Coordinates of C-alpha atoms and ligand atoms in Angstrom, one line a residue:
M343 CA 0.0 0.0 0.0
N344 CA 2.9 2.4 -0.6
F345 CA 0.4 4.2 -2.8
Y346 CA -0.8 5.9 0.4
G347 CA 2.7 6.9 1.4
R348 CA 2.4 10.6 0.6
Y349 CA -0.8 10.8 2.5
F350 CA 0.7 9.0 5.4
R351 CA 3.7 11.3 5.5
K352 CA 1.5 14.3 5.8
Y353 CA -0.1 12.9 8.9
K354 CA 2.9 11.2 10.4
F355 CA 2.8 13.1 13.7
P356 CA -0.9 12.5 14.7
F357 CA -0.6 9.0 13.4
F358 CA 2.3 8.2 15.7
A359 CA 0.6 10.0 18.5
A360 CA -2.3 7.7 18.0
V361 CA 0.0 4.7 17.9
F362 CA 1.5 5.8 21.2
C363 CA -2.0 6.2 22.8
V364 CA -3.1 2.8 21.5
T365 CA 0.0 1.1 22.8
S366 CA -0.3 2.7 26.2
E367 CA -4.0 1.8 26.3
A368 CA -3.2 -1.8 25.4
I369 CA -0.6 -2.0 28.2
C370 CA -3.2 -0.7 30.7
D371 CA -5.7 -3.3 29.5
L372 CA -3.1 -6.0 29.9
L373 CA -2.1 -5.1 33.4
A374 CA -5.7 -5.0 34.7
P375 CA -6.3 -8.8 35.0
T376 CA -2.9 -9.4 36.6
L377 CA -3.7 -6.7 39.1
M378 CA -7.0 -8.3 39.7
S379 CA -5.5 -11.7 40.3
N380 CA -3.4 -10.0 43.0
V381 CA -6.5 -8.5 44.6
I382 CA -7.9 -12.0 44.8
N383 CA -4.8 -14.0 45.7
R384 CA -3.0 -11.5 48.1
G385 CA -6.0 -9.6 49.3
I386 CA -9.3 -11.6 49.5
G387 CA -7.6 -15.0 49.6
Q388 CA -5.3 -14.0 52.6
G389 CA -8.0 -11.8 54.2
M390 CA -5.7 -8.8 54.0
I391 CA -8.0 -5.7 53.5
S392 CA -5.0 -3.3 53.1
Q393 CA -3.8 -5.5 50.1
V394 CA -7.3 -5.3 48.6
Y395 CA -7.2 -1.5 48.8
Y396 CA -3.6 -1.3 47.5
W397 CA -4.0 -3.5 44.4
G398 CA -7.6 -2.3 43.9
S399 CA -6.7 1.4 43.6
L400 CA -3.8 0.5 41.4
M401 CA -6.1 -1.3 39.1
L402 CA -8.5 1.6 39.1
A403 CA -5.7 4.1 38.2
V404 CA -4.5 1.9 35.4
T405 CA -8.0 1.6 33.9
A406 CA -8.5 5.4 34.2
F407 CA -5.3 6.0 32.3
G408 CA -6.4 3.5 29.7
A409 CA -9.7 5.4 29.2
C410 CA -7.9 8.7 28.7
F411 CA -5.6 7.2 26.0
A412 CA -8.7 5.6 24.3
V413 CA -10.5 9.0 24.0
T414 CA -7.3 10.7 22.6
R415 CA -6.7 8.1 20.0
N416 CA -10.3 8.1 18.9
I417 CA -10.2 11.8 18.4
L418 CA -6.9 11.6 16.5
A419 CA -8.2 8.7 14.4
S420 CA -11.4 10.5 13.3
R421 CA -9.5 13.7 12.3
V422 CA -6.7 12.0 10.4
S423 CA -8.9 9.6 8.5
Q424 CA -11.4 12.2 7.4
R425 CA -8.6 14.6 6.3
M426 CA -6.9 11.9 4.4
G427 CA -10.1 11.0 2.8
A428 CA -10.7 14.6 1.8
D429 CA -7.1 14.8 0.3
L430 CA -7.7 11.6 -1.6
R431 CA -11.0 12.9 -3.0
Y432 CA -9.3 16.2 -3.9
D433 CA -6.5 14.4 -5.8
L434 CA -9.0 12.2 -7.6
F435 CA -11.0 15.2 -8.7
E436 CA -7.9 17.0 -9.9
K437 CA -7.0 13.8 -11.8
I438 CA -10.4 13.4 -13.4
I439 CA -10.4 17.1 -14.5
N440 CA -7.3 16.5 -16.4
F441 CA -8.5 13.2 -17.9
S442 CA -7.7 12.7 -21.6
E443 CA -10.5 11.7 -23.8
Q444 CA -9.1 8.1 -23.9
S445 CA -9.4 7.9 -20.1
A446 CA -12.8 9.4 -20.1
D447 CA -14.0 6.8 -22.6
K448 CA -12.5 4.0 -20.4
I449 CA -14.1 4.6 -17.0
E450 CA -17.8 5.3 -17.0
S451 CA -18.8 8.4 -15.0
G452 CA -21.1 6.3 -12.8
S453 CA -18.0 4.3 -11.8
L454 CA -15.9 7.4 -11.3
I455 CA -18.5 8.7 -8.8
T456 CA -18.6 5.4 -6.9
R457 CA -14.8 5.5 -6.8
M458 CA -14.8 9.0 -5.5
T459 CA -17.4 8.5 -2.8
N460 CA -17.8 4.8 -1.9
D461 CA -14.3 3.7 -2.4
T462 CA -12.7 6.6 -0.6
S463 CA -15.1 6.1 2.3
Q464 CA -13.8 2.6 2.5
V465 CA -10.3 3.9 2.8
I466 CA -11.4 6.4 5.5
L467 CA -13.0 3.6 7.5
F468 CA -9.9 1.5 7.2
V469 CA -7.5 4.3 8.3
N470 CA -9.8 5.1 11.2
G471 CA -9.9 1.4 12.1
I472 CA -6.1 1.0 12.0
M473 CA -5.5 4.0 14.1
R474 CA -8.1 3.0 16.7
I475 CA -7.6 -0.6 17.1
F476 CA -5.2 -2.2 14.7
L477 CA -2.1 -1.9 16.9
K478 CA -4.0 -2.4 20.1
A479 CA -5.5 -5.6 19.1
P480 CA -2.3 -7.5 18.3
I481 CA -0.6 -6.0 21.4
T482 CA -3.5 -7.1 23.6
C483 CA -3.7 -10.5 21.9
V484 CA 0.1 -11.3 22.1
G485 CA 0.4 -9.7 25.5
S486 CA -2.5 -11.6 26.9
I487 CA -1.0 -14.9 25.6
I488 CA 2.4 -14.1 27.2
L489 CA 1.0 -12.9 30.5
A490 CA -1.3 -15.9 30.7
T491 CA 1.6 -18.2 30.0
L492 CA 3.6 -16.5 32.8
L493 CA 0.6 -16.9 35.1
N494 CA 0.1 -20.6 34.4
F495 CA 1.8 -22.5 31.6
R496 CA -0.4 -25.6 31.7
L497 CA -3.6 -23.6 31.3
S498 CA -2.2 -21.5 28.6
L499 CA -1.9 -24.6 26.3
I500 CA -5.7 -24.3 26.0
I501 CA -5.4 -20.7 24.8
Y502 CA -2.8 -21.7 22.1
S503 CA -5.1 -24.3 20.6
V504 CA -8.1 -21.8 20.6
V505 CA -5.9 -19.2 18.9
A506 CA -4.8 -21.7 16.3
V507 CA -8.4 -22.6 15.4
I508 CA -9.4 -19.0 15.1
A509 CA -6.4 -18.0 13.0
T510 CA -7.3 -20.8 10.5
L511 CA -10.9 -19.6 10.4
I512 CA -9.7 -16.0 9.6
I513 CA -7.4 -17.0 6.8
I514 CA -10.1 -19.1 5.1
S515 CA -12.6 -16.3 5.3
M516 CA -10.2 -13.8 3.9
R517 CA -9.4 -15.9 0.9
L518 CA -13.1 -16.3 0.2
S519 CA -14.2 -12.8 0.7
Y520 CA -11.6 -10.7 -1.2
P521 CA -12.8 -11.6 -4.7
R522 CA -16.4 -11.1 -3.6
Y523 CA -15.8 -7.6 -2.5
S524 CA -14.2 -6.5 -5.8
I525 CA -17.3 -8.0 -7.5
L526 CA -19.5 -6.1 -5.0
Q527 CA -18.0 -2.7 -6.0
K528 CA -18.5 -3.5 -9.6
A529 CA -22.2 -4.2 -9.0
M530 CA -22.4 -0.8 -7.2
D531 CA -20.9 0.9 -10.3
K532 CA -23.6 -0.7 -12.4
V533 CA -26.4 0.7 -10.2
N534 CA -24.8 4.1 -10.3
T535 CA -24.5 4.0 -14.1
V536 CA -28.1 3.0 -14.6
V537 CA -29.3 5.8 -12.4
Q538 CA -27.1 8.3 -14.1
E539 CA -28.1 7.3 -17.6
Y540 CA -31.7 7.6 -16.6
L541 CA -31.2 11.1 -15.1
I542 CA -29.3 12.3 -18.2
G543 CA -31.9 10.9 -20.6
V544 CA -35.0 11.5 -18.4
R545 CA -36.7 13.5 -21.1
L546 CA -36.1 10.8 -23.7
V547 CA -37.4 8.2 -21.3
K548 CA -40.6 10.2 -20.8
A549 CA -40.9 11.0 -24.5
F550 CA -40.6 7.3 -25.5
G551 CA -42.5 6.0 -22.5
T552 CA -39.7 3.5 -21.7
Y553 CA -40.2 3.7 -18.0
E554 CA -40.7 0.0 -17.7
Q555 CA -37.5 -0.8 -19.6
E556 CA -35.6 1.6 -17.4
S557 CA -37.0 0.3 -14.1
E558 CA -36.3 -3.3 -15.3
K559 CA -32.7 -2.3 -15.9
F560 CA -32.5 -0.7 -12.5
E561 CA -34.2 -3.7 -10.9
S562 CA -31.8 -6.1 -12.4
A563 CA -28.7 -4.0 -11.4
N564 CA -30.1 -3.5 -7.9
S565 CA -30.9 -7.1 -7.2
D566 CA -27.5 -8.1 -8.6
L567 CA -25.9 -5.7 -6.1
M568 CA -28.1 -7.2 -3.3
Q569 CA -27.0 -10.7 -4.1
K570 CA -23.3 -9.8 -4.4
G571 CA -23.7 -8.0 -1.0
I572 CA -25.2 -11.0 0.6
S573 CA -22.6 -13.3 -0.8
A574 CA -19.7 -11.1 0.4
Q575 CA -21.2 -10.7 3.8
M576 CA -22.2 -14.3 4.3
I577 CA -18.6 -15.3 4.9
I578 CA -18.0 -12.7 7.5
T579 CA -21.4 -13.5 9.1
L580 CA -20.4 -17.1 9.5
L581 CA -17.0 -16.3 10.8
S582 CA -17.8 -14.4 14.1
P583 CA -20.2 -16.9 15.6
F584 CA -17.7 -19.7 14.9
M585 CA -15.0 -17.7 16.6
S586 CA -17.2 -17.0 19.7
L587 CA -17.9 -20.7 19.8
A588 CA -14.2 -21.6 19.8
V589 CA -13.6 -19.1 22.6
G590 CA -16.6 -20.3 24.6
F591 CA -15.3 -23.9 24.4
G592 CA -11.9 -22.6 25.5
T593 CA -13.3 -20.8 28.5
V594 CA -15.3 -23.8 29.7
I595 CA -12.1 -26.0 29.3
V596 CA -10.1 -23.4 31.3
I597 CA -12.5 -23.5 34.2
F598 CA -12.7 -27.3 34.1
A599 CA -9.0 -27.8 33.8
G600 CA -8.5 -25.0 36.3
S601 CA -10.6 -26.7 39.0
R602 CA -8.6 -29.9 38.4
L603 CA -5.3 -28.1 38.8
F604 CA -6.7 -26.3 41.8
S605 CA -7.5 -29.6 43.5
L606 CA -4.0 -30.7 42.8
D607 CA -2.7 -27.4 44.1
L608 CA -1.2 -26.5 40.8
A609 CA -3.3 -23.3 40.3
N610 CA -5.1 -20.8 42.6
P611 CA -8.6 -19.1 42.1
G612 CA -7.0 -15.7 41.3
D613 CA -5.1 -17.2 38.4
I614 CA -8.1 -18.9 37.0
T615 CA -10.3 -15.7 37.2
A616 CA -7.5 -13.7 35.5
F617 CA -7.2 -16.4 32.9
T618 CA -10.9 -16.2 31.9
V619 CA -10.4 -12.4 31.6
Y620 CA -7.4 -12.9 29.3
M621 CA -9.3 -15.3 27.3
A622 CA -12.1 -12.7 26.8
Q623 CA -9.5 -10.1 25.9
I624 CA -8.0 -12.4 23.3
L625 CA -11.4 -13.0 21.9
T626 CA -12.2 -9.2 21.7
S627 CA -8.9 -8.5 20.1
I628 CA -9.2 -11.2 17.6
I629 CA -12.6 -10.0 16.6
M630 CA -11.1 -6.5 16.2
I631 CA -8.3 -8.0 14.1
T632 CA -10.9 -9.7 11.9
N633 CA -12.8 -6.5 11.5
V634 CA -9.7 -4.7 10.5
F635 CA -8.8 -7.5 8.1
N636 CA -12.3 -7.5 6.8
A637 CA -11.9 -3.7 6.2
F638 CA -8.5 -4.4 4.8
V639 CA -9.9 -6.8 2.2
R640 CA -12.5 -4.3 1.2
T641 CA -10.0 -1.5 1.2
K642 CA -7.6 -3.5 -1.0
A643 CA -10.4 -3.8 -3.6
S644 CA -11.2 -0.1 -3.3
T645 CA -7.6 0.9 -3.5
A646 CA -7.2 -1.1 -6.7
R647 CA -10.1 0.9 -8.1
I648 CA -8.8 4.2 -6.9
R649 CA -5.3 3.4 -8.3
E650 CA -6.8 2.7 -11.7
V651 CA -8.1 6.2 -11.8
F652 CA -4.7 7.6 -10.9
E653 CA -3.0 5.5 -13.5
C654 CA -5.1 6.8 -16.3
D655 CA -3.6 9.1 -19.0
C656 CA -3.9 12.8 -18.5
D657 CA -4.1 15.4 -21.1
F658 CA -1.7 17.8 -19.5
T659 CA 0.2 17.8 -16.3
G660 CA -0.7 21.3 -15.2
S661 CA 1.5 23.8 -17.0
G662 CA 0.9 26.5 -14.4
S663 CA 1.0 29.1 -17.1
A664 CA -2.6 30.2 -16.3
G665 CA -3.6 33.7 -17.4
N666 CA -0.7 34.5 -19.7
A667 CA -0.6 31.8 -22.2
E668 CA 1.2 32.6 -25.4
E669 CA -1.0 34.0 -28.2
L670 CA -0.7 32.1 -31.5
S671 CA -1.8 33.2 -35.0
G672 CA -4.9 31.4 -36.3
D673 CA -3.3 29.7 -39.3
I674 CA -4.3 26.1 -39.4
V675 CA -2.7 23.4 -41.5
F676 CA -3.7 19.7 -41.6
E677 CA -1.0 17.6 -43.3
N678 CA -1.9 14.1 -44.4
V679 CA -3.7 13.5 -41.2
T680 CA -5.0 10.0 -40.5
F681 CA -6.8 9.1 -37.3
A682 CA -8.7 6.1 -35.9
Y683 CA -10.5 6.3 -32.5
P684 CA -8.7 4.0 -30.0
S685 CA -12.0 2.8 -28.7
G686 CA -13.4 2.4 -32.2
S687 CA -13.4 -0.5 -34.7
G688 CA -10.0 0.5 -36.1
V689 CA -11.5 2.1 -39.2
P690 CA -10.0 5.5 -39.5
A691 CA -12.5 8.4 -38.8
I692 CA -10.1 10.7 -40.8
K693 CA -8.2 9.5 -43.8
N694 CA -5.1 11.3 -45.2
L695 CA -6.7 14.7 -44.8
S696 CA -4.8 17.9 -45.9
F697 CA -6.1 21.4 -46.0
S698 CA -5.1 24.8 -44.7
V699 CA -6.9 28.0 -43.5
E700 CA -5.2 31.4 -43.0
S701 CA -5.7 33.5 -40.0
G702 CA -8.9 35.6 -40.4
Q703 CA -10.6 33.3 -42.8
T704 CA -13.8 31.5 -42.3
L705 CA -13.8 27.8 -43.1
A706 CA -16.9 25.7 -43.4
I707 CA -16.8 22.0 -43.0
I708 CA -19.7 20.2 -44.5
G709 CA -20.6 16.6 -44.8
P710 CA -23.1 14.0 -43.7
T711 CA -23.4 12.7 -40.1
G712 CA -20.4 10.5 -39.2
S713 CA -18.2 11.9 -42.0
G714 CA -15.6 13.1 -39.4
K715 CA -16.5 16.8 -39.0
S716 CA -16.4 16.8 -35.2
T717 CA -13.3 14.6 -35.2
V718 CA -11.5 17.4 -37.0
A719 CA -12.3 19.7 -34.1
W720 CA -11.3 17.2 -31.4
L721 CA -8.0 16.6 -33.2
L722 CA -7.3 20.3 -33.4
L723 CA -7.9 20.6 -29.7
R724 CA -5.7 17.6 -29.1
F725 CA -8.3 15.6 -27.3
Y726 CA -6.8 12.8 -29.4
D727 CA -3.5 12.6 -31.1
V728 CA -3.2 11.9 -34.8
N729 CA -1.9 8.5 -35.9
E730 CA -0.2 9.9 -39.0
G731 CA 0.6 13.3 -40.4
R732 CA 0.5 16.5 -38.4
I733 CA -1.5 19.5 -37.5
L734 CA 0.0 23.0 -37.3
L735 CA -1.5 26.0 -35.5
G736 CA 0.3 29.3 -36.0
G737 CA 3.0 27.4 -37.9
R738 CA 3.7 25.0 -35.0
D739 CA 3.0 21.3 -34.6
I740 CA 0.3 21.2 -31.9
R741 CA 2.1 18.3 -30.2
D742 CA 5.0 20.7 -29.5
L743 CA 2.7 23.1 -27.8
D744 CA 1.7 23.0 -24.2
V745 CA -1.9 21.6 -24.3
D746 CA -3.1 24.4 -22.0
T747 CA -1.7 27.0 -24.4
L748 CA -3.2 25.3 -27.4
R749 CA -6.6 25.2 -25.8
R750 CA -6.4 28.8 -24.7
N751 CA -6.0 29.7 -28.3
I752 CA -9.1 27.9 -29.5
A753 CA -12.7 28.5 -28.5
I754 CA -15.3 25.8 -29.3
V755 CA -19.0 25.6 -29.3
P756 CA -19.5 21.8 -29.2
Q757 CA -22.3 20.0 -30.9
K758 CA -24.0 19.3 -27.6
P759 CA -23.3 22.5 -25.6
M760 CA -22.8 22.0 -21.9
L761 CA -24.0 24.5 -19.3
F762 CA -23.4 24.2 -15.6
S763 CA -25.6 25.1 -12.6
G764 CA -25.1 28.8 -11.8
T765 CA -26.2 32.1 -13.3
V766 CA -26.4 33.0 -17.0
A767 CA -23.5 35.4 -16.5
E768 CA -21.3 32.8 -14.8
N769 CA -21.9 30.4 -17.6
I770 CA -20.9 33.0 -20.2
R771 CA -17.9 34.1 -18.1
W772 CA -16.5 30.6 -18.5
G773 CA -15.0 32.0 -21.7
N774 CA -13.1 34.6 -19.8
R775 CA -13.2 34.9 -16.1
E776 CA -12.0 38.5 -16.0
A777 CA -14.6 39.8 -18.4
S778 CA -16.5 42.9 -17.3
D779 CA -20.3 42.9 -17.2
E780 CA -20.3 45.0 -20.3
M781 CA -18.2 42.5 -22.2
V782 CA -20.5 39.7 -21.1
K783 CA -23.5 41.7 -22.4
Q784 CA -21.8 42.4 -25.7
A785 CA -21.0 38.7 -26.2
A786 CA -24.6 37.7 -25.5
E787 CA -25.8 40.3 -27.9
K788 CA -23.5 39.0 -30.7
A789 CA -24.8 35.5 -30.0
Q790 CA -28.4 36.8 -30.4
A791 CA -29.1 35.7 -26.8
D792 CA -31.7 38.4 -26.3
F793 CA -33.9 35.9 -24.5
I794 CA -31.8 36.6 -21.4
Y795 CA -33.5 40.0 -21.0
R796 CA -36.8 38.3 -20.9
M797 CA -35.7 36.0 -18.1
Q798 CA -36.8 37.0 -14.6
D799 CA -33.4 38.0 -13.3
G800 CA -31.7 38.7 -16.6
F801 CA -28.0 37.8 -16.5
D802 CA -28.4 36.7 -12.8
S803 CA -31.0 34.1 -13.6
L804 CA -30.2 30.7 -12.3
L805 CA -29.8 27.8 -14.7
G806 CA -30.6 24.4 -13.4
S807 CA -27.9 21.7 -13.5
A808 CA -26.8 21.1 -17.1
G809 CA -29.1 24.1 -18.1
V810 CA -32.3 22.0 -17.9
N811 CA -34.6 25.0 -17.7
I812 CA -33.7 26.6 -21.1
S813 CA -34.3 25.4 -24.6
G814 CA -31.8 23.8 -26.9
G815 CA -31.5 26.9 -29.1
Q816 CA -31.1 29.1 -26.0
K817 CA -28.4 26.7 -24.8
Q818 CA -26.6 27.0 -28.1
R819 CA -26.7 30.8 -28.0
L820 CA -25.2 30.9 -24.5
A821 CA -22.5 28.5 -25.6
I822 CA -21.8 30.8 -28.6
A823 CA -21.7 33.9 -26.3
R824 CA -19.2 32.1 -24.1
A825 CA -17.0 31.2 -27.0
I826 CA -17.2 34.8 -28.4
L827 CA -16.1 36.1 -25.0
K828 CA -13.1 33.9 -25.0
N829 CA -11.9 36.0 -28.0
S830 CA -9.3 33.5 -29.1
P831 CA -7.5 33.3 -32.5
V832 CA -9.6 30.3 -33.5
L833 CA -13.3 29.8 -33.0
I834 CA -15.0 26.5 -33.8
L835 CA -18.7 26.2 -34.1
D836 CA -19.6 22.5 -34.3
D837 CA -23.2 22.4 -35.6
A838 CA -23.7 25.1 -33.1
T839 CA -26.6 26.9 -34.9
S840 CA -28.6 23.7 -35.7
A841 CA -31.3 24.6 -33.2
L842 CA -31.6 28.2 -34.3
D843 CA -34.1 29.4 -36.9
A844 CA -32.7 30.6 -40.2
V845 CA -33.1 34.4 -39.4
T846 CA -31.3 34.1 -36.0
E847 CA -28.6 32.0 -37.5
A848 CA -28.0 34.5 -40.3
R849 CA -27.7 37.3 -37.7
V850 CA -25.2 35.3 -35.6
R851 CA -23.2 34.6 -38.7
E852 CA -23.3 38.3 -39.6
N853 CA -22.0 39.2 -36.2
L854 CA -19.2 36.6 -36.4
K855 CA -18.2 38.1 -39.8
D856 CA -17.7 41.4 -38.1
M857 CA -15.1 39.8 -35.9
A858 CA -13.4 38.1 -38.7
G859 CA -10.0 39.5 -39.7
K860 CA -9.0 38.8 -36.1
Q861 CA -10.3 35.3 -35.9
T862 CA -10.2 32.1 -37.9
V863 CA -13.7 30.8 -37.7
I864 CA -14.5 27.1 -38.4
I865 CA -18.2 26.4 -38.9
I866 CA -19.1 22.8 -38.9
T867 CA -22.5 22.3 -40.5
Q868 CA -24.8 20.1 -42.5
R869 CA -26.6 23.1 -44.0
C870 CA -25.4 24.3 -47.4
G871 CA -26.8 27.7 -46.8
T872 CA -24.5 28.1 -43.8
A873 CA -21.5 26.8 -45.6
M874 CA -21.9 28.9 -48.7
T875 CA -20.9 32.2 -47.0
A876 CA -17.5 30.9 -45.8
D877 CA -14.2 31.9 -47.5
R878 CA -13.3 28.2 -47.9
I879 CA -15.4 25.1 -47.7
L880 CA -14.1 21.6 -46.9
V881 CA -16.4 18.8 -48.0
L882 CA -15.9 15.6 -46.0
D883 CA -17.2 12.2 -47.0
N884 CA -16.5 9.2 -44.8
G885 CA -13.4 10.8 -43.3
E886 CA -11.9 11.8 -46.6
K887 CA -11.6 15.1 -48.3
A888 CA -14.2 15.2 -51.1
G889 CA -13.6 18.8 -52.1
F890 CA -12.0 22.0 -50.9
G891 CA -12.4 25.6 -52.1
T892 CA -14.9 28.4 -52.5
H893 CA -18.6 27.8 -53.1
E894 CA -18.1 28.7 -56.8
Q895 CA -15.2 26.4 -57.2
L896 CA -16.9 23.5 -55.5
M897 CA -20.1 24.0 -57.6
M898 CA -17.9 23.5 -60.6
D899 CA -15.8 20.5 -59.6
C900 CA -17.2 18.7 -56.6
G901 CA -20.1 16.4 -57.3
I902 CA -21.0 15.7 -53.7
Y903 CA -21.1 19.4 -53.0
R904 CA -23.3 20.0 -56.0
D905 CA -25.7 17.3 -54.8
I906 CA -25.9 18.7 -51.3
Y907 CA -26.6 22.2 -52.8
R908 CA -29.3 20.9 -55.2
T909 CA -31.1 18.9 -52.6
Q910 CA -31.0 21.6 -49.9
I911 CA -31.2 24.9 -51.7
E912 CA -32.9 24.2 -54.9
S913 CA -35.6 22.0 -53.5
S914 CA -36.4 24.6 -50.9
R915 CA -36.6 27.2 -53.6
E916 CA -39.0 25.0 -55.6
M917 CA -41.1 24.5 -52.5
Q918 CA -41.3 28.3 -52.1
E919 CA -42.2 28.8 -55.7
E920 CA -45.0 26.3 -55.7
Ligands
LIG1085 P1 -19.6 14.0 -37.6 O1 -19.3 15.1 -36.7 O2 -19.3 14.4 -39.1 O3 -21.0 13.6 -37.5 P2 -17.8 12.5 -36.1 O4 -16.5 13.2 -36.3 O5 -18.5 12.7 -34.8 O6 -18.7 12.8 -37.4 O7 -17.5 10.9 -36.3 C1 -16.8 10.3 -37.3 C2 -16.7 8.8 -37.0 O8 -16.0 8.5 -35.9 C3 -18.1 8.1 -36.9 O9 -18.0 6.9 -37.6 C4 -18.2 7.9 -35.4 O10 -18.9 6.7 -35.2 C5 -16.7 7.7 -35.0 N1 -16.6 8.2 -33.6 C6 -16.9 9.5 -33.1 N2 -16.6 9.6 -31.8 C7 -16.0 8.4 -31.4 C8 -15.5 7.9 -30.2 N3 -15.5 8.7 -29.1 N4 -15.1 6.6 -30.1 C9 -15.1 5.9 -31.3 N5 -15.6 6.3 -32.4 C10 -16.1 7.5 -32.6
LIG1086 MG1 -20.4 16.0 -35.3

């Protein structure tokens, strides 16, 4: 578990303080039965009341000290374990923020949430357990065995055999339960994923009336989790009664054998009483050890899952150059780029693609769904690296740029715009945190987001999580405003005006034109009318370049483009004429 080393180092002092408390407490616990045997043997047995007082008050003092140590270590344990858990969650979150697309594709978000909450709680429980009892239990256990041996060797043979039986039981149960706990966590992931999918797609579920299907899915994941839970706990459930049984037998034998030895004058009543107390202490400490082992088994499974997150690829390792990233020119060059999604079927999504756009130009990318338009944007942003060829921004290979710098130079309005809970203004300010209210307003106006003025609190209106309380077109306009505010050399609109009506779309495009000269604008679209107005048009078909040039050039020499034009523009004209 050297994985936790750096967390451990941070809390070294309180940890060792807790270890000290636990050790002292264990010693106090160990002394008590021996002191008690003295109360009985030297005091009560001999009829010496002063001896009873002497050993009795010593015993009381030792127990009081033990209680003080117990309180201190409990306080320390809670604080340290909770803080370590918070550190762990923080680091996990940092890691997840920087996830590369590959990593994000690999671990489902439902599972990430389980790992951040459930698995870290398991670690907290374990650390807490270790600090409270882990050292105490072995010390008490071994100490009790030693002191019992010193008290009476013959009787202690019984203790040895009881301990051997219990140790075997523990080893067997651990072997059986570890794999079950890994399976249990996976079942929990499944439940989370189902719930999350439902929540994300709740409108679709309602629209298609597929409640039953969804609840069946949940029901099956849920009962699976239940079964796995029962199976994992069954082993532990069987273990502790068996252990109690073994100790119960041991105690009975101690008393039997003790009375025999007493009649032979080989043991006295004080020893026998102390023996039963040691026996009980051994039982409690062994139960504690099992609990910690049990927690250990679960924690081991959880740790493996947490480590998996930490071992995922990251996009960038925090350049720290926040705020003053280098400004590049908006010249874009694709040189023989080929790329296949690592999670895909191996068929390239982009095949040997070359084109270039100069700073200040508008480029439209047009093509049917699945032709690789969005992939061009993701590659430019380096969410994925190309397999062959290279991409240049401002004359530099994007792989030589710091990813942070690269992304500061590109603003994107993705196909599915994401908004976050917070106010309208906050969501737009994502583009530029330092922007003044005036700048936010201007950006919103350029994006034709005048609906904001009709909202109850204007720019301070609250959006629900993921922007649930506004329409798709409104979402798109807020996302465009955000990208405009970022004012970066490259602006990409990935089908970003699809939910806008033709008039609004034309206005947004007009406003973007005003900004051109400073910005390279890439408009990804399926509408010919949108593409037509661009300086250059790239026609994509199945990941390959089917044409590149101005509208006039393409109308002359690109069959696919002509087809798109005819079906979209001419048919709509005919409809109007009819
Ligand atoms: P477009 O934006 O033109 O509709 P995309 O660039 O989104 O097309 O997709 C191009 C191809 O790549 C499609 O065949 C699609 O199935 C595939 N693809 C897109 N995203 C992924 C992904 N994350 N993993 C695997 N394949 C993907
Ligand atoms: Mg797309």
